[in-house]
PDB file of C-alpha atoms and ligand atoms in Angstrom:
ATOM      1  CA  UNK D   1      -7.442  98.055 -70.203  1.00  0.00           C
ATOM      2  CA  UNK D   2      -5.773  95.059 -71.733  1.00  0.00           C
ATOM      3  CA  UNK D   3      -4.689  93.129 -68.639  1.00  0.00           C
ATOM      4  CA  UNK D   4      -1.310  91.499 -67.859  1.00  0.00           C
ATOM      5  CA  UNK D   5      -2.479  87.971 -68.828  1.00  0.00           C
ATOM      6  CA  UNK D   6      -3.478  89.022 -72.355  1.00  0.00           C
ATOM      7  CA  UNK D   7      -0.249  91.020 -72.697  1.00  0.00           C
ATOM      8  CA  UNK D   8       1.884  88.038 -71.586  1.00  0.00           C
ATOM      9  CA  UNK D   9      -0.044  85.639 -73.823  1.00  0.00           C
ATOM     10  CA  UNK D  10       0.519  87.767 -76.925  1.00  0.00           C
ATOM     11  CA  UNK D  11      -3.098  88.797 -77.519  1.00  0.00           C
ATOM     12  CA  UNK D  12      -2.749  92.597 -77.391  1.00  0.00           C
ATOM     13  CA  UNK D  13      -2.567  93.050 -81.170  1.00  0.00           C
ATOM     14  CA  UNK D  14      -5.594  90.861 -81.868  1.00  0.00           C
ATOM     15  CA  UNK D  15      -7.595  92.618 -79.141  1.00  0.00           C
ATOM     16  CA  UNK D  16      -6.797  96.133 -80.408  1.00  0.00           C
ATOM     17  CA  UNK D  17      -7.610  94.990 -83.946  1.00  0.00           C
ATOM     18  CA  UNK D  18     -10.991  93.816 -82.671  1.00  0.00           C
ATOM     19  CA  UNK D  19     -11.672  97.200 -81.000  1.00  0.00           C
ATOM     20  CA  UNK D  20     -11.062  98.946 -84.335  1.00  0.00           C
ATOM     21  CA  UNK D  21     -13.025  96.420 -86.426  1.00  0.00           C
ATOM     22  CA  UNK D  22     -16.011  96.763 -84.056  1.00  0.00           C
ATOM     23  CA  UNK D  23     -16.079 100.495 -84.789  1.00  0.00           C
ATOM     24  CA  UNK D  24     -14.459 101.961 -81.680  1.00  0.00           C
ATOM     25  CA  UNK D  25     -12.387 105.089 -82.270  1.00  0.00           C
ATOM     26  CA  UNK D  26      -9.140 105.277 -80.305  1.00  0.00           C
ATOM     27  CA  UNK D  27      -9.101 108.533 -78.338  1.00  0.00           C
ATOM     28  CA  UNK D  28      -5.994 107.578 -76.309  1.00  0.00           C
ATOM     29  CA  UNK D  29      -3.785 104.486 -75.974  1.00  0.00           C
ATOM     30  CA  UNK D  30      -0.610 103.573 -74.096  1.00  0.00           C
ATOM     31  CA  UNK D  31       1.381 100.733 -72.570  1.00  0.00           C
ATOM     32  CA  UNK D  32       2.124 101.207 -68.880  1.00  0.00           C
ATOM     33  CA  UNK D  33       2.577  99.240 -65.658  1.00  0.00           C
ATOM     34  CA  UNK D  34       0.539  99.784 -62.501  1.00  0.00           C
ATOM     35  CA  UNK D  35       2.284  99.805 -59.133  1.00  0.00           C
ATOM     36  CA  UNK D  36       0.425  97.916 -56.375  1.00  0.00           C
ATOM     37  CA  UNK D  37      -0.615 101.289 -55.003  1.00  0.00           C
ATOM     38  CA  UNK D  38      -2.035 102.510 -58.342  1.00  0.00           C
ATOM     39  CA  UNK D  39      -3.776  99.162 -59.018  1.00  0.00           C
ATOM     40  CA  UNK D  40      -5.331  99.384 -55.548  1.00  0.00           C
ATOM     41  CA  UNK D  41      -6.492 102.919 -56.270  1.00  0.00           C
ATOM     42  CA  UNK D  42      -7.982 101.960 -59.641  1.00  0.00           C
ATOM     43  CA  UNK D  43      -9.968  99.096 -58.087  1.00  0.00           C
ATOM     44  CA  UNK D  44     -10.721 100.847 -54.756  1.00  0.00           C
ATOM     45  CA  UNK D  45     -14.441 100.173 -55.264  1.00  0.00           C
ATOM     46  CA  UNK D  46     -13.672  96.454 -54.742  1.00  0.00           C
ATOM     47  CA  UNK D  47     -11.646  97.018 -51.544  1.00  0.00           C
ATOM     48  CA  UNK D  48     -13.974  94.985 -49.333  1.00  0.00           C
ATOM     49  CA  UNK D  49     -14.233  92.045 -51.755  1.00  0.00           C
ATOM     50  CA  UNK D  50     -12.399  88.824 -50.870  1.00  0.00           C
ATOM     51  CA  UNK D  51     -10.554  88.879 -54.206  1.00  0.00           C
ATOM     52  CA  UNK D  52      -9.213  92.448 -53.836  1.00  0.00           C
ATOM     53  CA  UNK D  53      -5.678  91.436 -52.774  1.00  0.00           C
ATOM     54  CA  UNK D  54      -5.398  88.919 -55.614  1.00  0.00           C
ATOM     55  CA  UNK D  55      -6.764  91.492 -58.077  1.00  0.00           C
ATOM     56  CA  UNK D  56      -4.232  94.154 -57.042  1.00  0.00           C
ATOM     57  CA  UNK D  57      -1.402  91.616 -57.141  1.00  0.00           C
ATOM     58  CA  UNK D  58      -2.354  90.437 -60.622  1.00  0.00           C
ATOM     59  CA  UNK D  59      -3.019  93.889 -62.097  1.00  0.00           C
ATOM     60  CA  UNK D  60       0.426  95.067 -60.977  1.00  0.00           C
ATOM     61  CA  UNK D  61       2.184  91.869 -62.166  1.00  0.00           C
ATOM     62  CA  UNK D  62       3.039  93.086 -65.663  1.00  0.00           C
ATOM     63  CA  UNK D  63       2.473  95.718 -68.293  1.00  0.00           C
ATOM     64  CA  UNK D  64      -1.014  96.651 -69.421  1.00  0.00           C
ATOM     65  CA  UNK D  65      -2.433  98.716 -72.268  1.00  0.00           C
ATOM     66  CA  UNK D  66      -4.800 101.491 -71.227  1.00  0.00           C
ATOM     67  CA  UNK D  67      -7.131 103.037 -73.775  1.00  0.00           C
ATOM     68  CA  UNK D  68     -10.002 105.425 -74.130  1.00  0.00           C
ATOM     69  CA  UNK D  69     -12.409 104.247 -76.824  1.00  0.00           C
ATOM     70  CA  UNK D  70     -15.301 106.153 -78.348  1.00  0.00           C
ATOM     71  CA  UNK D  71     -18.470 104.846 -79.982  1.00  0.00           C
ATOM     72  CA  UNK D  72     -22.219 105.428 -79.798  1.00  0.00           C
ATOM     73  CA  UNK D  73     -23.346 103.757 -76.537  1.00  0.00           C
ATOM     74  CA  UNK D  74     -19.717 102.791 -75.979  1.00  0.00           C
ATOM     75  CA  UNK D  75     -20.074 101.357 -72.461  1.00  0.00           C
ATOM     76  CA  UNK D  76     -22.809  98.893 -73.462  1.00  0.00           C
ATOM     77  CA  UNK D  77     -21.227  98.082 -76.829  1.00  0.00           C
ATOM     78  CA  UNK D  78     -17.845  97.426 -75.192  1.00  0.00           C
ATOM     79  CA  UNK D  79     -19.305  95.217 -72.491  1.00  0.00           C
ATOM     80  CA  UNK D  80     -21.036  93.168 -75.193  1.00  0.00           C
ATOM     81  CA  UNK D  81     -17.764  92.871 -77.089  1.00  0.00           C
ATOM     82  CA  UNK D  82     -15.743  91.692 -74.078  1.00  0.00           C
ATOM     83  CA  UNK D  83     -18.374  89.317 -72.630  1.00  0.00           C
ATOM     84  CA  UNK D  84     -19.101  88.205 -69.059  1.00  0.00           C
ATOM     85  CA  UNK D  85     -16.514  88.764 -66.297  1.00  0.00           C
ATOM     86  CA  UNK D  86     -16.095  85.004 -65.948  1.00  0.00           C
ATOM     87  CA  UNK D  87     -14.881  83.628 -69.308  1.00  0.00           C
ATOM     88  CA  UNK D  88     -16.706  80.361 -68.593  1.00  0.00           C
ATOM     89  CA  UNK D  89     -19.944  82.367 -68.879  1.00  0.00           C
ATOM     90  CA  UNK D  90     -18.854  84.623 -71.752  1.00  0.00           C
ATOM     91  CA  UNK D  91     -20.660  84.311 -75.090  1.00  0.00           C
ATOM     92  CA  UNK D  92     -18.929  82.739 -78.096  1.00  0.00           C
ATOM     93  CA  UNK D  93     -16.759  85.166 -80.010  1.00  0.00           C
ATOM     94  CA  UNK D  94     -16.375  87.663 -77.166  1.00  0.00           C
ATOM     95  CA  UNK D  95     -12.884  88.799 -76.231  1.00  0.00           C
ATOM     96  CA  UNK D  96     -12.994  87.103 -72.839  1.00  0.00           C
ATOM     97  CA  UNK D  97     -14.273  83.842 -74.345  1.00  0.00           C
ATOM     98  CA  UNK D  98     -11.401  83.913 -76.815  1.00  0.00           C
ATOM     99  CA  UNK D  99      -8.551  85.168 -74.655  1.00  0.00           C
ATOM    100  CA  UNK D 100      -9.306  85.062 -70.899  1.00  0.00           C
ATOM    101  CA  UNK D 101      -8.224  82.167 -68.734  1.00  0.00           C
ATOM    102  CA  UNK D 102     -10.163  82.737 -65.475  1.00  0.00           C
ATOM    103  CA  UNK D 103     -12.414  85.213 -63.681  1.00  0.00           C
ATOM    104  CA  UNK D 104      -9.353  86.892 -62.174  1.00  0.00           C
ATOM    105  CA  UNK D 105      -7.197  86.789 -65.292  1.00  0.00           C
ATOM    106  CA  UNK D 106      -9.864  87.888 -67.719  1.00  0.00           C
ATOM    107  CA  UNK D 107      -7.885  89.675 -70.445  1.00  0.00           C
ATOM    108  CA  UNK D 108      -9.674  93.043 -70.474  1.00  0.00           C
ATOM    109  CA  UNK D 109     -11.418  95.598 -68.298  1.00  0.00           C
ATOM    110  CA  UNK D 110     -14.223  97.890 -69.427  1.00  0.00           C
ATOM    111  CA  UNK D 111     -15.847 100.776 -67.578  1.00  0.00           C
ATOM    112  CA  UNK D 112     -19.328 100.043 -66.253  1.00  0.00           C
ATOM    113  CA  UNK D 113     -20.846 103.523 -66.784  1.00  0.00           C
ATOM    114  CA  UNK D 114     -20.183 106.788 -68.641  1.00  0.00           C
ATOM    115  CA  UNK D 115     -19.349 108.406 -65.309  1.00  0.00           C
ATOM    116  CA  UNK D 116     -16.751 105.764 -64.440  1.00  0.00           C
ATOM    117  CA  UNK D 117     -15.379 105.862 -68.001  1.00  0.00           C
ATOM    118  CA  UNK D 118     -14.538 109.542 -67.474  1.00  0.00           C
ATOM    119  CA  UNK D 119     -12.924 108.847 -64.084  1.00  0.00           C
ATOM    120  CA  UNK D 120     -10.961 105.844 -65.392  1.00  0.00           C
ATOM    121  CA  UNK D 121      -9.913 107.695 -68.573  1.00  0.00           C
ATOM    122  CA  UNK D 122      -8.455 110.570 -66.588  1.00  0.00           C
ATOM    123  CA  UNK D 123      -6.745 108.057 -64.248  1.00  0.00           C
ATOM    124  CA  UNK D 124      -4.455 107.158 -67.180  1.00  0.00           C
ATOM    125  CA  UNK D 125      -4.510 110.146 -69.559  1.00  0.00           C
ATOM    126  CA  UNK D 126      -4.185 113.904 -69.330  1.00  0.00           C
ATOM    127  CA  UNK D 127      -6.282 116.104 -71.607  1.00  0.00           C
ATOM    128  CA  UNK D 128      -3.202 116.563 -73.840  1.00  0.00           C
ATOM    129  CA  UNK D 129      -3.113 112.810 -74.554  1.00  0.00           C
ATOM    130  CA  UNK D 130      -6.722 112.551 -75.743  1.00  0.00           C
ATOM    131  CA  UNK D 131      -7.608 113.177 -79.398  1.00  0.00           C
TER     132      UNK D 131
HETATM  133  P1  CMP R   1     -12.930  93.800 -64.121  1.00  0.00           P
HETATM  134  O1  CMP R   1     -13.945  94.017 -65.161  1.00  0.00           O
HETATM  135  O2  CMP R   1     -11.572  94.359 -64.347  1.00  0.00           O
HETATM  136  O3  CMP R   1     -13.483  94.378 -62.729  1.00  0.00           O
HETATM  137  C1  CMP R   1     -13.126  93.845 -61.474  1.00  0.00           C
HETATM  138  C2  CMP R   1     -12.303  92.623 -61.575  1.00  0.00           C
HETATM  139  O4  CMP R   1     -12.240  91.823 -60.429  1.00  0.00           O
HETATM  140  C3  CMP R   1     -12.915  91.708 -62.613  1.00  0.00           C
HETATM  141  O5  CMP R   1     -12.774  92.236 -63.905  1.00  0.00           O
HETATM  142  C4  CMP R   1     -12.195  90.408 -62.356  1.00  0.00           C
HETATM  143  O6  CMP R   1     -10.972  90.310 -63.030  1.00  0.00           O
HETATM  144  C5  CMP R   1     -11.937  90.504 -60.861  1.00  0.00           C
HETATM  145  N1  CMP R   1     -12.812  89.546 -60.171  1.00  0.00           N
HETATM  146  C6  CMP R   1     -14.141  89.555 -60.127  1.00  0.00           C
HETATM  147  N2  CMP R   1     -14.594  88.486 -59.414  1.00  0.00           N
HETATM  148  C7  CMP R   1     -13.493  87.796 -59.044  1.00  0.00           C
HETATM  149  C8  CMP R   1     -13.291  86.604 -58.310  1.00  0.00           C
HETATM  150  N3  CMP R   1     -14.327  85.909 -57.828  1.00  0.00           N
HETATM  151  N4  CMP R   1     -12.031  86.182 -58.136  1.00  0.00           N
HETATM  152  C9  CMP R   1     -10.977  86.890 -58.619  1.00  0.00           C
HETATM  153  N5  CMP R   1     -11.111  88.038 -59.317  1.00  0.00           N
HETATM  154  C10 CMP R   1     -12.359  88.477 -59.533  1.00  0.00           C
END
């Protein structure tokens, strides 16, 4: 996902360009907006965390771009490309270092396992929307 902060700050094009240049194939891509309910569902795993309310509020505050990306070892490669959750700790040149403003408003989300990538992909896209 490209999060509402990166969308508002005009970074979506540069971020998608980076995905392509780093060798990810776009399987599916769309702009959408999460309701509070859908944002809460997407991040249900973080329900007990103190930042959950803030996270749901922020993720439903504006449009996002959802995508399914394919590459060899995609989960690891994508996490390297986006950098640490907290942009202050993200390596130079990573997407979060370049475009995120805080740990909460951190520009992009990436799945943390192949299993969750499948779940999160089908959260946004039907089989007919994946190529
Ligand atoms: P993401 O990779 O989308 O997964 C969970 C999100 O929770 C994470 O990125 C951050 O945006 C957010 N998050 C994690 N820790 C904090 C925190 N301490 N305060 C606010 N948001 C957080």
